[in-house]
Backbone as a chain_set.jsonl record, in Angstrom:
{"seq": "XXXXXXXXXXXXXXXXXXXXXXXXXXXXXXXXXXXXXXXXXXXXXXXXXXXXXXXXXXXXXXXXXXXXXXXXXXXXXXXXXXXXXXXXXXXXXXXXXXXXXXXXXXXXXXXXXXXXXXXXXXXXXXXXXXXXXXXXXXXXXX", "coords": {"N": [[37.947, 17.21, 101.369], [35.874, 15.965, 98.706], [32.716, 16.522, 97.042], [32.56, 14.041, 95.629], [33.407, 12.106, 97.638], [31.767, 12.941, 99.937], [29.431, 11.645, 99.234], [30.029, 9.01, 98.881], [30.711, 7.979, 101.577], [28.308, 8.185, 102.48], [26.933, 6.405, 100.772], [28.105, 4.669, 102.249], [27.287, 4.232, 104.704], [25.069, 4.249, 104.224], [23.617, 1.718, 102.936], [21.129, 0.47, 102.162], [19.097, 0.451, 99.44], [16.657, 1.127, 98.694], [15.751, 2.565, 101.345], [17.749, 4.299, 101.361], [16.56, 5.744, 99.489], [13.949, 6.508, 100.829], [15.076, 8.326, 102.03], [16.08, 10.181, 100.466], [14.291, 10.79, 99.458], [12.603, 12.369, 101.833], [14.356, 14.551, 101.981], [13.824, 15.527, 99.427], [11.293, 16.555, 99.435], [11.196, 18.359, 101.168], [12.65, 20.6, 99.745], [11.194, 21.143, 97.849], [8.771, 22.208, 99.018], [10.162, 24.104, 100.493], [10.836, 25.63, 98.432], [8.784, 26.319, 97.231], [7.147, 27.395, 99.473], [9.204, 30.445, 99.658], [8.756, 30.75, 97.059], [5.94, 32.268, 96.927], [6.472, 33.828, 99.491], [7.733, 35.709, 98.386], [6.234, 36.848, 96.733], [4.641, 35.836, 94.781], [1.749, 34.359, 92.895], [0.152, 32.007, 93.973], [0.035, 29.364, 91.777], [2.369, 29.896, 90.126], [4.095, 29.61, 91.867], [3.685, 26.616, 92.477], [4.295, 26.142, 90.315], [6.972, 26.583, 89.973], [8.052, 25.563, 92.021], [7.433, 22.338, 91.326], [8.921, 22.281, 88.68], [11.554, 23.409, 89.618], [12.155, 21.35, 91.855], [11.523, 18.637, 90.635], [14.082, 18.842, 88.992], [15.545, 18.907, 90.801], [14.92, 16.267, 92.187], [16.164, 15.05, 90.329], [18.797, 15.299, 90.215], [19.883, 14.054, 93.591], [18.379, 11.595, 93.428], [19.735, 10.42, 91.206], [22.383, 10.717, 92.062], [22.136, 9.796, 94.912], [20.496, 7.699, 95.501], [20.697, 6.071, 93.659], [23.446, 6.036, 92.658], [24.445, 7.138, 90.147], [25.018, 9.838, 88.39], [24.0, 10.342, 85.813], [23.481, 12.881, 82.959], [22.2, 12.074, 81.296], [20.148, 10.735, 81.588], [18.136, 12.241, 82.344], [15.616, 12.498, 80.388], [13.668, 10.056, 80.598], [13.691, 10.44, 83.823], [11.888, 12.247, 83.827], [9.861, 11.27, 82.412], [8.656, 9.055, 84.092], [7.908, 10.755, 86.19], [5.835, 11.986, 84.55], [4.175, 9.624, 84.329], [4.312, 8.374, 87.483], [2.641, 10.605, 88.226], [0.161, 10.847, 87.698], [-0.538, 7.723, 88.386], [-0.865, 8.238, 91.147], [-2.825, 10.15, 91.02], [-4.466, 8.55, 90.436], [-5.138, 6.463, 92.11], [-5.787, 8.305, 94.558], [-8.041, 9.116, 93.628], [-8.957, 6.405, 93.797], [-9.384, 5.581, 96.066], [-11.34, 7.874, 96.961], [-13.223, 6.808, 96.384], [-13.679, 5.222, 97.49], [-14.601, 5.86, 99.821], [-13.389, 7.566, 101.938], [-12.007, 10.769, 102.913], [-10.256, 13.548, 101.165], [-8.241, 14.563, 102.278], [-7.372, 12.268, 103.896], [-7.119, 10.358, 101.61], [-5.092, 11.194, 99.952], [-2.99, 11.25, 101.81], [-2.859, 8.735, 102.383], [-2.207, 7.703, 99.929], [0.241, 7.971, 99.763], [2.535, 6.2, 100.809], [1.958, 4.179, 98.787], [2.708, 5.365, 96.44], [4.943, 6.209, 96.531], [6.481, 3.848, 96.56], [6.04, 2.521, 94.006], [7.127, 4.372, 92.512], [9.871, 4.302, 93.416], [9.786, 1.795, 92.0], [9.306, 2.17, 89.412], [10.953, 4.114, 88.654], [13.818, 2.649, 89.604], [13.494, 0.389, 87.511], [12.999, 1.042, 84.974], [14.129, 4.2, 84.431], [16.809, 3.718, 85.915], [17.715, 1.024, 85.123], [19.968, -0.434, 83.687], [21.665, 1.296, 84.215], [22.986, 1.614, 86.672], [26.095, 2.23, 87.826], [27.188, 2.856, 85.949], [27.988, 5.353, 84.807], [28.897, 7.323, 87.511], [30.203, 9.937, 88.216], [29.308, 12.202, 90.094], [26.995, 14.788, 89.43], [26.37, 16.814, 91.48]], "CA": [[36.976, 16.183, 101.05], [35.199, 16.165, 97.742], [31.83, 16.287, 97.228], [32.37, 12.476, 95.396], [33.434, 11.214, 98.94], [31.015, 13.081, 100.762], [28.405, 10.673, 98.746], [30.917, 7.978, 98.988], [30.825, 8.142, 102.602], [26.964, 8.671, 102.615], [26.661, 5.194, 100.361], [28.653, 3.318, 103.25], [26.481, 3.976, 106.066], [23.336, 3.643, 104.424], [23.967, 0.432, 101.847], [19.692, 0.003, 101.417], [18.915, 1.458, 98.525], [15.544, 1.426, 99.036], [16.487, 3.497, 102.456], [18.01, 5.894, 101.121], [15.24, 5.958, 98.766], [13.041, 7.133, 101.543], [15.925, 9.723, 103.055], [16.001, 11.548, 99.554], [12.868, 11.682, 99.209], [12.341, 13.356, 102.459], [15.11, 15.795, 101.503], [13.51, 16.675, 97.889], [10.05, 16.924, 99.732], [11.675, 19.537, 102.197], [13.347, 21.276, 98.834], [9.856, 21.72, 97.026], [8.001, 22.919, 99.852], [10.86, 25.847, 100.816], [11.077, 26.347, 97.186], [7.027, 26.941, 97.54], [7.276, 29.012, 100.198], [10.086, 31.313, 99.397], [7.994, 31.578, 96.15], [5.123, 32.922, 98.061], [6.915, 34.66, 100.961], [8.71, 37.048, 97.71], [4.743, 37.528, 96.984], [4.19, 35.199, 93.667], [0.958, 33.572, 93.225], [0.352, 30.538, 94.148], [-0.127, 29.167, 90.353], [3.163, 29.86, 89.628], [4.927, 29.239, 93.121], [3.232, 25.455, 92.379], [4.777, 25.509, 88.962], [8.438, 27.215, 89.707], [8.466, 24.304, 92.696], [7.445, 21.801, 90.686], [10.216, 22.15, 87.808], [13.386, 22.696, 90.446], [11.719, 20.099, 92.41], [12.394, 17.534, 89.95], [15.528, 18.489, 89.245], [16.718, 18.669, 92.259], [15.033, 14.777, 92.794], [16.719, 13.827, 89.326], [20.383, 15.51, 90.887], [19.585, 13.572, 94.377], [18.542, 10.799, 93.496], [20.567, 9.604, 90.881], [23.54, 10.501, 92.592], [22.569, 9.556, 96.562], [20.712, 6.53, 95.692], [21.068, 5.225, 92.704], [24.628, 6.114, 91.87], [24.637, 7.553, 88.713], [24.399, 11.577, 88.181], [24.415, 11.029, 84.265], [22.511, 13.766, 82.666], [21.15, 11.89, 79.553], [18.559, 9.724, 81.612], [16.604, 13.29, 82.432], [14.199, 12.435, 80.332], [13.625, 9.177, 81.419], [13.37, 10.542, 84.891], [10.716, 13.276, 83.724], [8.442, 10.501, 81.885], [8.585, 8.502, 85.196], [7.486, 11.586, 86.852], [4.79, 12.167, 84.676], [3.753, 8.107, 84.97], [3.693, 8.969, 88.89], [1.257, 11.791, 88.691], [-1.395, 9.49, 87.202], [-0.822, 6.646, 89.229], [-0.918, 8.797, 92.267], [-4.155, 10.799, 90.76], [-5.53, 7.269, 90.233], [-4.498, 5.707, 93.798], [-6.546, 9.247, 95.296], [-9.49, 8.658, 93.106], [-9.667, 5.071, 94.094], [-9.853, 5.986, 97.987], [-11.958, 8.946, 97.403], [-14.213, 6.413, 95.807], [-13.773, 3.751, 98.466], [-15.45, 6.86, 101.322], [-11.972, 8.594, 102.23], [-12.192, 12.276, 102.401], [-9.518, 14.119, 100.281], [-6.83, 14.336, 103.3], [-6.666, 10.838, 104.352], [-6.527, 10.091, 100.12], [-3.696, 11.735, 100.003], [-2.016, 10.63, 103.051], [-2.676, 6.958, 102.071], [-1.16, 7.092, 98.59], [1.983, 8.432, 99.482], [3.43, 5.132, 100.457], [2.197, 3.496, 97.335], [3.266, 5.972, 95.258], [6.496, 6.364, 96.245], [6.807, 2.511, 96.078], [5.744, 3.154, 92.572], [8.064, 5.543, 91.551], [11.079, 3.294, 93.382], [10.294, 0.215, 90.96], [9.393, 2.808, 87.671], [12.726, 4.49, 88.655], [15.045, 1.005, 89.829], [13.416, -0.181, 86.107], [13.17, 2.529, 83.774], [15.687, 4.809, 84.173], [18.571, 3.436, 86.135], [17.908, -0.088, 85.04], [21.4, -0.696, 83.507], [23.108, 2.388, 84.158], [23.93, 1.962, 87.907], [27.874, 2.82, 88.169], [27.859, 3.275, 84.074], [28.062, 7.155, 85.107], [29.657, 7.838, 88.707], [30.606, 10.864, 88.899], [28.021, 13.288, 91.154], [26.796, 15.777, 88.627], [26.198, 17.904, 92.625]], "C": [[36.084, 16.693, 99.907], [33.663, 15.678, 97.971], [31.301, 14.155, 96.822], [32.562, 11.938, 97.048], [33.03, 11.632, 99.535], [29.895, 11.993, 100.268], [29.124, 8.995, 99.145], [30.711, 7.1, 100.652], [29.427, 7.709, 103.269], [26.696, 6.921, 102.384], [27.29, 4.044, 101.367], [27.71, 3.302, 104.565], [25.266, 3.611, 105.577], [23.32, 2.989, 102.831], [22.809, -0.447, 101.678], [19.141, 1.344, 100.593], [17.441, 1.921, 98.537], [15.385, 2.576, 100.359], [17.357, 4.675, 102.28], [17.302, 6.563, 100.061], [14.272, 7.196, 99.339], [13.54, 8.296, 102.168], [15.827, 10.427, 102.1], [15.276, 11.73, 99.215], [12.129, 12.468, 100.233], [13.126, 14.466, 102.489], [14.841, 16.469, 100.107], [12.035, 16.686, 98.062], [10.155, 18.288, 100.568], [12.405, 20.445, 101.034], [12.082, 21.549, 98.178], [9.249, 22.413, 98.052], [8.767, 24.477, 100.658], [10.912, 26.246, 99.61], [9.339, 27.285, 97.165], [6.758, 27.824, 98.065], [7.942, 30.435, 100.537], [9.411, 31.745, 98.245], [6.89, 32.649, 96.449], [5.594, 33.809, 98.981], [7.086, 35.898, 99.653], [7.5, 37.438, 96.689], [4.153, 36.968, 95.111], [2.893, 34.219, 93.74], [1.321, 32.088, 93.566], [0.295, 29.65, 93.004], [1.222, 28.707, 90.335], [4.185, 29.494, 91.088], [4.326, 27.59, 93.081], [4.137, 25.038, 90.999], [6.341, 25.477, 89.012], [8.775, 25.929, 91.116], [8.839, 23.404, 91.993], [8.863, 21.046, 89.66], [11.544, 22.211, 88.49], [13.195, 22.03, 91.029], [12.241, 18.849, 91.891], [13.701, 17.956, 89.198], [16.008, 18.654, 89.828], [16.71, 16.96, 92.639], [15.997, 14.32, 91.945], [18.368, 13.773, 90.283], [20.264, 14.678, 91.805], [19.765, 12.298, 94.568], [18.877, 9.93, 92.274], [21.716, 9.657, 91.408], [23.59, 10.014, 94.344], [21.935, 8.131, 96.298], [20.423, 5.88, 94.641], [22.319, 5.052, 92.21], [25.286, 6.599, 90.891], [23.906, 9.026, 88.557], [24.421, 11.494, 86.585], [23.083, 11.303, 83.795], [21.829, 13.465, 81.864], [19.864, 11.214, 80.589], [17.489, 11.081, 82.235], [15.38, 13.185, 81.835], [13.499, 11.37, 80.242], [12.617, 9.498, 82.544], [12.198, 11.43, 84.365], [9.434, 12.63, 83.161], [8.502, 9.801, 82.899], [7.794, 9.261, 85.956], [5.982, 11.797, 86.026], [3.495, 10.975, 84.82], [3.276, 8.364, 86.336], [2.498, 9.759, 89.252], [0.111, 11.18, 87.969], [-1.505, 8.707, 87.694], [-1.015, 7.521, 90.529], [-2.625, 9.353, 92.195], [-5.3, 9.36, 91.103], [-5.747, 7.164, 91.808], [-5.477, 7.037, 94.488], [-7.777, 8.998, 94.736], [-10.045, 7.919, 93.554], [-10.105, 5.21, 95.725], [-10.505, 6.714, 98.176], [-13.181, 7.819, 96.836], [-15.042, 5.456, 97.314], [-14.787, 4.766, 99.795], [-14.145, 7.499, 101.431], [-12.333, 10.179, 102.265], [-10.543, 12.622, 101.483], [-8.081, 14.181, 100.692], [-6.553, 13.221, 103.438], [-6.467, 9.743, 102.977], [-4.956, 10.305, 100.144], [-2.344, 11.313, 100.248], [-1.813, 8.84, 102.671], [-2.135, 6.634, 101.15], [-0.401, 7.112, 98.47], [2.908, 7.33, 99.272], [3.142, 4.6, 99.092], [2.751, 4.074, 96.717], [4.701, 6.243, 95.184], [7.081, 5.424, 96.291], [6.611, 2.193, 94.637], [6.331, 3.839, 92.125], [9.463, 5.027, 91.996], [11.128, 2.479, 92.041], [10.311, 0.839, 89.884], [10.927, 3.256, 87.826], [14.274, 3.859, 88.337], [14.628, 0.669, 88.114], [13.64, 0.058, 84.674], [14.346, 3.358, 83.102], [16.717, 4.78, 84.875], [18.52, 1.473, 86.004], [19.283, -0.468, 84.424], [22.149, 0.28, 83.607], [23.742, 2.426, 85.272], [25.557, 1.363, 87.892], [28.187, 2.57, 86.834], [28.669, 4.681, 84.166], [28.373, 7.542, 86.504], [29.719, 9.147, 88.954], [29.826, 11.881, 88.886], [28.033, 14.237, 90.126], [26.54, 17.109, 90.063], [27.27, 18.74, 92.323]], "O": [[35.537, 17.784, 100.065], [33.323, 14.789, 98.751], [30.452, 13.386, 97.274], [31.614, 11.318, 97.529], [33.478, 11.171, 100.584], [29.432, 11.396, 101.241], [28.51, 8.06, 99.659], [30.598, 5.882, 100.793], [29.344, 7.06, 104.312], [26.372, 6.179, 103.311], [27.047, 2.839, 101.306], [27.539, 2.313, 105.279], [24.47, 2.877, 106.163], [23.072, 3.617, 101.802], [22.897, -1.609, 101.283], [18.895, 2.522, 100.852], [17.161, 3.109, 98.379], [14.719, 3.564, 100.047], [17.545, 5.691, 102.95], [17.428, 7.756, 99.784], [13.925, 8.256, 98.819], [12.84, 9.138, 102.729], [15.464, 11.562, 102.407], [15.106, 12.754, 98.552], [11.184, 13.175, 99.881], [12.64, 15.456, 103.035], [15.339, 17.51, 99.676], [11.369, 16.807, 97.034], [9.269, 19.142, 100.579], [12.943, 21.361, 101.658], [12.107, 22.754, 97.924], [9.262, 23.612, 97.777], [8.23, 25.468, 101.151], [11.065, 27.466, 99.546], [9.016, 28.472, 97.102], [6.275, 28.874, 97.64], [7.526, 31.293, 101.316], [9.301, 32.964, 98.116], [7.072, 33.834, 96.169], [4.809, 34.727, 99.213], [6.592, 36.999, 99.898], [7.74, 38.3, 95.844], [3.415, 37.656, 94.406], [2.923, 33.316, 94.576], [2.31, 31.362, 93.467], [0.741, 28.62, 93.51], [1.493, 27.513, 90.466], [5.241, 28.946, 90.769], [4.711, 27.157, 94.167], [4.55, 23.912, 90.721], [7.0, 24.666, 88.362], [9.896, 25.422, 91.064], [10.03, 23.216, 91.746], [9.486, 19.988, 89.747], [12.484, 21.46, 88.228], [14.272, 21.458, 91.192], [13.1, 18.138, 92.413], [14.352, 16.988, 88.804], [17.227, 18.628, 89.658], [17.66, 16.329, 93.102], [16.736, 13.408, 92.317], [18.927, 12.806, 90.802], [20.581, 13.671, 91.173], [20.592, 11.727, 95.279], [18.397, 8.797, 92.221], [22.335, 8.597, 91.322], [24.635, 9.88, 94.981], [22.61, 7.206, 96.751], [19.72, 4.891, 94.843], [22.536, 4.129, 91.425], [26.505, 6.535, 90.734], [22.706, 9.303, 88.585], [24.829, 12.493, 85.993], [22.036, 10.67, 83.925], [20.892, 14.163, 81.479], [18.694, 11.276, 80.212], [16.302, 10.912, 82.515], [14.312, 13.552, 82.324], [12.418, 11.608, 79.703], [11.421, 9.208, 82.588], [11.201, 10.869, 84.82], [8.298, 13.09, 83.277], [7.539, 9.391, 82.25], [6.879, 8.658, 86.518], [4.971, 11.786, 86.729], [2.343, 11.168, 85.211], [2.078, 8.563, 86.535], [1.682, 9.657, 90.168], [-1.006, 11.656, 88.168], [-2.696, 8.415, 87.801], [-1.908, 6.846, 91.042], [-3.477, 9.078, 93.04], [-6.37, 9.233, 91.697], [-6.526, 7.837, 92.482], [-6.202, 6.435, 95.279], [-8.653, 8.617, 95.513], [-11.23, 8.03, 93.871], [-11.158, 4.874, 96.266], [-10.783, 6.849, 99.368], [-14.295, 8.317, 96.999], [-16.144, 5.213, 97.806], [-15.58, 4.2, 100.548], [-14.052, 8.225, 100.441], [-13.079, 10.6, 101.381], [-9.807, 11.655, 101.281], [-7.073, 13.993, 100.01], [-5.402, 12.911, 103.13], [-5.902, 8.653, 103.065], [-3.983, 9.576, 100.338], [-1.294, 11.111, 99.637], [-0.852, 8.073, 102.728], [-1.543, 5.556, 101.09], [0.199, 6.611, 97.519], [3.711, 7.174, 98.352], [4.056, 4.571, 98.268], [3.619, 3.432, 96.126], [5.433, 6.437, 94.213], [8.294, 5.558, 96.127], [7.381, 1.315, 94.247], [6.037, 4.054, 90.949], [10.356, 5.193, 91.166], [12.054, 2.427, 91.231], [11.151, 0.444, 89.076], [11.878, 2.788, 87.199], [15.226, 4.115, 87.599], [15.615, 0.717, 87.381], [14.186, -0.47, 83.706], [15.042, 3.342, 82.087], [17.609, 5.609, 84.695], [19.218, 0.76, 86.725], [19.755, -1.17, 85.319], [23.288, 0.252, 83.142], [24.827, 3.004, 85.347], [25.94, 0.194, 87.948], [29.287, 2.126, 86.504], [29.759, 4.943, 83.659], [27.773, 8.611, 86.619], [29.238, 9.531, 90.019], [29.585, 12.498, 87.848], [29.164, 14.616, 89.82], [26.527, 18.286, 89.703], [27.484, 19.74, 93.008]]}, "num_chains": 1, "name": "protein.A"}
């Protein structure tokens, strides 16, 4: 079994894209945060264990999720996906601002923007950069 029909396989059981939206993004939230702490555990500040996440972070989401739920592993829309990403971290900054404004403390900011923001980074994503390319590019760059 190839890794194409392990995805293949993957795309038949779970045929909401939005849904598997939310599954790879709890699998490239669980890939930054061991990347974080393996940085740290092997005794790197935290600075740079924030930064060396960070960068395989998103490319591990771009690998992920263009190939689990969008379909398309092709490597040109990287930078696409990386101006999306930095779109996100401003709307997200904003979206914490606006709740820290509203009374919120800093944790329950946080916690409250996630859904928006990662409903926000679905539609920049679905629009942006896989707006006409889904199944232009097929085959799993994994």
């Amino acid at each position: 079994m190839t890794i194409k029909d392990i995805i293949q396989k993957y795309y038949d059981v779970v045929d909401s894209q939005l849904l598997r939206f939310v599954l790879v993004g709890g699998l490239n939230t669980a890939f930054g945060v061991g990347v974080y702490c393996l940085a740290i555990f092997i005794g790197l500040p935290y600075f740079v264990a924030t930064l060396v996440s960070n960068v395989l972070g998103v490319l591990f989401n771009f690998l992920t999720t263009g190939n689990l739920v969008f379909h398309n592993g092709n490597p040109r829309l990287i930078f696409r996906f990386v101006a999306c990403y930095v779109v996100i971290y401003f709307v997200n900054t904003a979206v914490v601002k606006l709740l820290l404004v509203a009374g919120l403390n800093s944790y329950w900011a946080g916690i409250l923007a996630t859904p928006i923001v990662a409903l926000c980074s679905y539609y920049l994503l679905k629009t942006f950069v896989y707006k006409h390319e889904e199944n232009q590019y097929c085959d799993p760059v994994l």
